[in-house]
Coordinates of C-alpha atoms in Angstrom, one line a residue:
X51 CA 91.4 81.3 105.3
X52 CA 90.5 83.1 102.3
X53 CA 92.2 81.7 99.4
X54 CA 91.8 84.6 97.0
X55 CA 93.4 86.9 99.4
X56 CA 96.4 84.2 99.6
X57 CA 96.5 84.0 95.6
X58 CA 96.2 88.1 95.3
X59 CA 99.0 88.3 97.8
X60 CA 101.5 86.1 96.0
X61 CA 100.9 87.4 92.4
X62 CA 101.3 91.2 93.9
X63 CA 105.0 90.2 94.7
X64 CA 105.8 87.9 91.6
X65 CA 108.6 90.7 90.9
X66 CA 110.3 90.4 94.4
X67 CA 109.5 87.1 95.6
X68 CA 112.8 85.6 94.5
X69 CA 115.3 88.1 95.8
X70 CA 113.6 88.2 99.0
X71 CA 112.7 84.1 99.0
X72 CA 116.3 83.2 100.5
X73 CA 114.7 80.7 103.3
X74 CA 112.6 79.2 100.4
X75 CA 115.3 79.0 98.5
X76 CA 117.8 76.9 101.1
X77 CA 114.7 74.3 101.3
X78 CA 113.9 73.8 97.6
X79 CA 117.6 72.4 97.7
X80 CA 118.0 70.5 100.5
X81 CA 114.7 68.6 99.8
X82 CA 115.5 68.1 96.3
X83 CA 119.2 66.8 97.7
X84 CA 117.2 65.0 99.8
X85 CA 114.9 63.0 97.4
X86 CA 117.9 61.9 95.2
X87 CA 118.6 58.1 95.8
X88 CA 115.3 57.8 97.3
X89 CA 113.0 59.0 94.0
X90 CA 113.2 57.4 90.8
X91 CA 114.8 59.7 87.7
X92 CA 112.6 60.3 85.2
X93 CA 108.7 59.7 85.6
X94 CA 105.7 61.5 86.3
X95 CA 106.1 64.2 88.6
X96 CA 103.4 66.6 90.0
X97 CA 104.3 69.8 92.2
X98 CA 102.3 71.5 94.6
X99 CA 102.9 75.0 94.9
X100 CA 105.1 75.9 92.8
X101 CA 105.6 79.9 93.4
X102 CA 107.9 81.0 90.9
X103 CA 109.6 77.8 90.6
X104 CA 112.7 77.7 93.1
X105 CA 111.9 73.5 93.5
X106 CA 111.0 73.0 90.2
X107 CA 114.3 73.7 88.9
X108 CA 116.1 71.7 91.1
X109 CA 113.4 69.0 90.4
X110 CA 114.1 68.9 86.9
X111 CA 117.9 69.3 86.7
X112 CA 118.5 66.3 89.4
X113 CA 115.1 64.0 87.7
X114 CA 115.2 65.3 84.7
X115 CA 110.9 64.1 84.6
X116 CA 109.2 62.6 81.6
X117 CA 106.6 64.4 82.7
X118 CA 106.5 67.5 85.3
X119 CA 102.9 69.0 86.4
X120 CA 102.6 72.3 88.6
X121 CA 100.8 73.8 90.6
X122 CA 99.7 77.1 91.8
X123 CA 96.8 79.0 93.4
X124 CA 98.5 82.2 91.9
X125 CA 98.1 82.4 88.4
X126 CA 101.1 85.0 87.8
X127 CA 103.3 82.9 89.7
X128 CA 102.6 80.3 87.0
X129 CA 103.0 82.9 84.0
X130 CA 106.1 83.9 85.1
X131 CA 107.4 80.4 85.6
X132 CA 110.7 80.4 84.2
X133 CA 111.1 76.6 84.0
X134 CA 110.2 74.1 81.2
X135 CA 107.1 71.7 82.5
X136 CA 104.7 69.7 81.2
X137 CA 101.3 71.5 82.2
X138 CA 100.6 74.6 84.6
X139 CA 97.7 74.0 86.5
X140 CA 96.0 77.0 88.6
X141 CA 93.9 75.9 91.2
X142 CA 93.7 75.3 95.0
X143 CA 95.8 72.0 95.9
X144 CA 93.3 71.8 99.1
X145 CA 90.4 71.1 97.6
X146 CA 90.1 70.3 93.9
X147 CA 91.5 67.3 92.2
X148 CA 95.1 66.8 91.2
X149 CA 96.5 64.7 88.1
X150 CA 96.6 60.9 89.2
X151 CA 98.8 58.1 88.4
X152 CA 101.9 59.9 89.9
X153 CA 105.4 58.5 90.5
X154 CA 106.7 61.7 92.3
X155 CA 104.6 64.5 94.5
X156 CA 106.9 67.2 95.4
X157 CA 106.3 70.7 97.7
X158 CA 108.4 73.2 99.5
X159 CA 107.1 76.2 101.4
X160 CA 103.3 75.7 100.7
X161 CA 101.1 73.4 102.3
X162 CA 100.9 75.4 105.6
X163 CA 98.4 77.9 103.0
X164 CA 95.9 74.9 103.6
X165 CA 93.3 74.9 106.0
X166 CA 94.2 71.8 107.1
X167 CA 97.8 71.2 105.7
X168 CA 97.5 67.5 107.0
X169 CA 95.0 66.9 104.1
X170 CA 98.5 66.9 102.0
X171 CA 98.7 63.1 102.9
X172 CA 95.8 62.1 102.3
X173 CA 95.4 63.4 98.5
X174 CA 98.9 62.2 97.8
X175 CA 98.3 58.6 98.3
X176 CA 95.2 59.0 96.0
X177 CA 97.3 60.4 93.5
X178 CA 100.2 58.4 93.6
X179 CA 101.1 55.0 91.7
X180 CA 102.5 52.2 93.9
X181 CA 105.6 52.5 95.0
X182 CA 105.4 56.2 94.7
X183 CA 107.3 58.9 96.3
X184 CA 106.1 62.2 98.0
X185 CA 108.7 65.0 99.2
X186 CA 107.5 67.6 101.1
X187 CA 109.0 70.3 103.1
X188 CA 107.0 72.6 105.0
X189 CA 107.3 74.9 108.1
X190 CA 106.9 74.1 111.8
X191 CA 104.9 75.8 115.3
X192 CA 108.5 77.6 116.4
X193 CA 108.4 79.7 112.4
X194 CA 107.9 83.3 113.6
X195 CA 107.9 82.7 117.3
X196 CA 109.0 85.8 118.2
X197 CA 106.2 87.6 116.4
X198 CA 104.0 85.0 118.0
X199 CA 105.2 86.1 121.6
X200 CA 104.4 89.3 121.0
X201 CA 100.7 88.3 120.3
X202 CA 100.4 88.8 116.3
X203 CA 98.8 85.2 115.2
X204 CA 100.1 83.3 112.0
X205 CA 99.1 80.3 110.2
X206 CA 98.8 77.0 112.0
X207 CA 101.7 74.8 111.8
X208 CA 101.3 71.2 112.4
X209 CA 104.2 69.3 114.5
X210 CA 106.3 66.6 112.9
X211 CA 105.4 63.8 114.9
X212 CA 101.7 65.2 113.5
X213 CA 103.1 64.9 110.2
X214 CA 104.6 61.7 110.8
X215 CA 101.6 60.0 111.9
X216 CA 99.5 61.6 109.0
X217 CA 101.7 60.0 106.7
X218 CA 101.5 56.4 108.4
X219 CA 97.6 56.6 109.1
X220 CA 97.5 57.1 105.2
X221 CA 99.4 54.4 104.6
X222 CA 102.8 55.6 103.4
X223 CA 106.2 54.2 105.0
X224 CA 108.1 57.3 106.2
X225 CA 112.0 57.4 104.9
X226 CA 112.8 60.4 106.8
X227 CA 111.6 63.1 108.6
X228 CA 114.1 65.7 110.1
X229 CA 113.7 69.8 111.3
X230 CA 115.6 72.1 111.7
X231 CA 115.8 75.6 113.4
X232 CA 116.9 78.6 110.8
X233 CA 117.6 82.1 111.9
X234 CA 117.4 85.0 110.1
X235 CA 118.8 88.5 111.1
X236 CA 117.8 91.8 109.7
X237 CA 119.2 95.5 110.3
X238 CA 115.8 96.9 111.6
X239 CA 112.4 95.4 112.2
X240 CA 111.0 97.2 109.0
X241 CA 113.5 95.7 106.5
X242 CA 112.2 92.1 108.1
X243 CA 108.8 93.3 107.7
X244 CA 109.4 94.4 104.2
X245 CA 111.1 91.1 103.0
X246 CA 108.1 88.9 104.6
X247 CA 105.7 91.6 102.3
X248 CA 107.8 90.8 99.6
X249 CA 107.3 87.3 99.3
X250 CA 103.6 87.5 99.6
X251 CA 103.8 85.8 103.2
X252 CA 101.1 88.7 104.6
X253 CA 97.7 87.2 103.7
X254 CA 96.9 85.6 107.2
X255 CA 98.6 88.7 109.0
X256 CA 97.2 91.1 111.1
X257 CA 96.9 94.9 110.2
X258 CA 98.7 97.5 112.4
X259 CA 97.7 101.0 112.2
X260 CA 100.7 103.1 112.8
X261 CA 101.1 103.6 116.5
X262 CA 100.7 99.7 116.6
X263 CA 103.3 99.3 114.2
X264 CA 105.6 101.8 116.3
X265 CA 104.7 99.9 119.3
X266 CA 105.3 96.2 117.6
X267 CA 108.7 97.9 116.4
X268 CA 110.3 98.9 119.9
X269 CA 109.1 95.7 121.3
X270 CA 110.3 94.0 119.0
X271 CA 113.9 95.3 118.9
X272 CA 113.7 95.5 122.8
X273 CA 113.5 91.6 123.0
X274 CA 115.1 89.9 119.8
X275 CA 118.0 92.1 119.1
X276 CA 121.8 90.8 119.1
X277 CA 125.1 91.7 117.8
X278 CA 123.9 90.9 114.2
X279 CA 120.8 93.0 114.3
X280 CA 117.2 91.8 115.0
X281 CA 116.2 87.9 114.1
X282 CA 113.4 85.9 113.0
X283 CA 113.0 82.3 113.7
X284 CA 112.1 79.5 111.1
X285 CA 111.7 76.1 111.5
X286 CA 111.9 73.8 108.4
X287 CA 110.2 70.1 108.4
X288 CA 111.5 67.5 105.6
X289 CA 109.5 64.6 104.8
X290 CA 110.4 61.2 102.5
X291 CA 107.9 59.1 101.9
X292 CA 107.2 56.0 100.3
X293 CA 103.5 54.7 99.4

């Protein structure tokens, strides 16, 4: 995957990522819900993939950090960061280094950009101090299965029990690891289309010249329409872990 394309994509639709971000939004508060009682208040905290900062602000108002770290491949995301932290840090989360000696790692909605999103669990328990706690939501094989039937390929998605086991081979004690299925329903294929644009979600996608498009449309709304319009399928993995 080209990263620059991912970075251009997401700082093209800094303006409209928030408004359209509603699935992002729902998982940067569970997890955060879901990391209270189980992470430390206070601390050093780093964030991977920040976006425009829908995790971060639940980070800080529950943890209230010493110190708070993000990061973004995207550097308008950072810009327009409308969240008090301690450094923004532009650069790919994959491959360079992050900041070390870590009480907290946190990310929601942004390790499936890696080429190998596993990797996540591997750099964490490098960066982490003992005793140290990563939080991590990300999406699952069944997000955008119905664009997937109909032969238009996404990102790779690992499975949980994939996930599970990359956090135990890495040595971290998993507290919890849970999915679940959200469905979202829009009034035509083209406003679904347009919100996914509008979050920057389109990097890996395939271009459709128009009579593609038209055909992807009708098939589309032939197959995964119901009473409340035509839906798209997410699934959600959240994962506590403990090094």
């Amino acid at each position: 995957m080209n990263k620059q394309v991912v970075a251009r994509s997401f700082s093209r639709n800094v303006a409209t990522y928030d408004e359209n971000a509603v699935i992002q939004r729902e998982i940067a508060i569970h997890l955060a819900l879901l990391l209270d009682g189980v992470c430390s208040h206070g601390g050093n905290f780093f964030e991977v993939g920040c976006g425009t900062g829908l995790l971060t602000k639940e980070v800080i108002r529950i943890f209230s950090p010493s110190r708070y770290a993000v990061n973004d491949i995207a550097r308008s995301m950072l810009d327009n960061l409308n969240a008090e932290v301690s450094q923004k840090l532009c650069f790919d989360a994959e491959s360079d280094e992050w900041p070390m000696s870590l009480d907290a790692i946190v990310s929601a909605s942004s390790v499936q950009w890696f080429d190998n999103p596993l990797t996540f669990a591997q750099k964490s328990y490098a960066a982490l101090n003992d005793s140290g706690t990563v939080g991590l939501a990300t999406f699952g094989p069944k997000t955008f299965c119905e664009m997937q039937s109909l032969g238009h390929q996404g990102l790779s998605y690992p499975s949980l029990q994939k996930w599970q086991s990359a956090f135990k081979d890495n040595g971290f004690s998993v507290i919890r690891a849970e999915s679940s299925i959200r469905v979202m329903h829009f009034k035509s294929v083209s406003q679904m289309l347009n919100s996914i644009r509008n979050i920057g979600a389109t990097a890996n996608s395939q271009r459709m010249s128009v009579s593609q498009l038209k055909k992807f449309s009708a098939d589309y709304e032939h197959r995964f329409s119901d009473p409340e319009g035509i839906h798209l399928t997410y699934e959600v993995f959240y994962l506590i872990a403990k090094k």
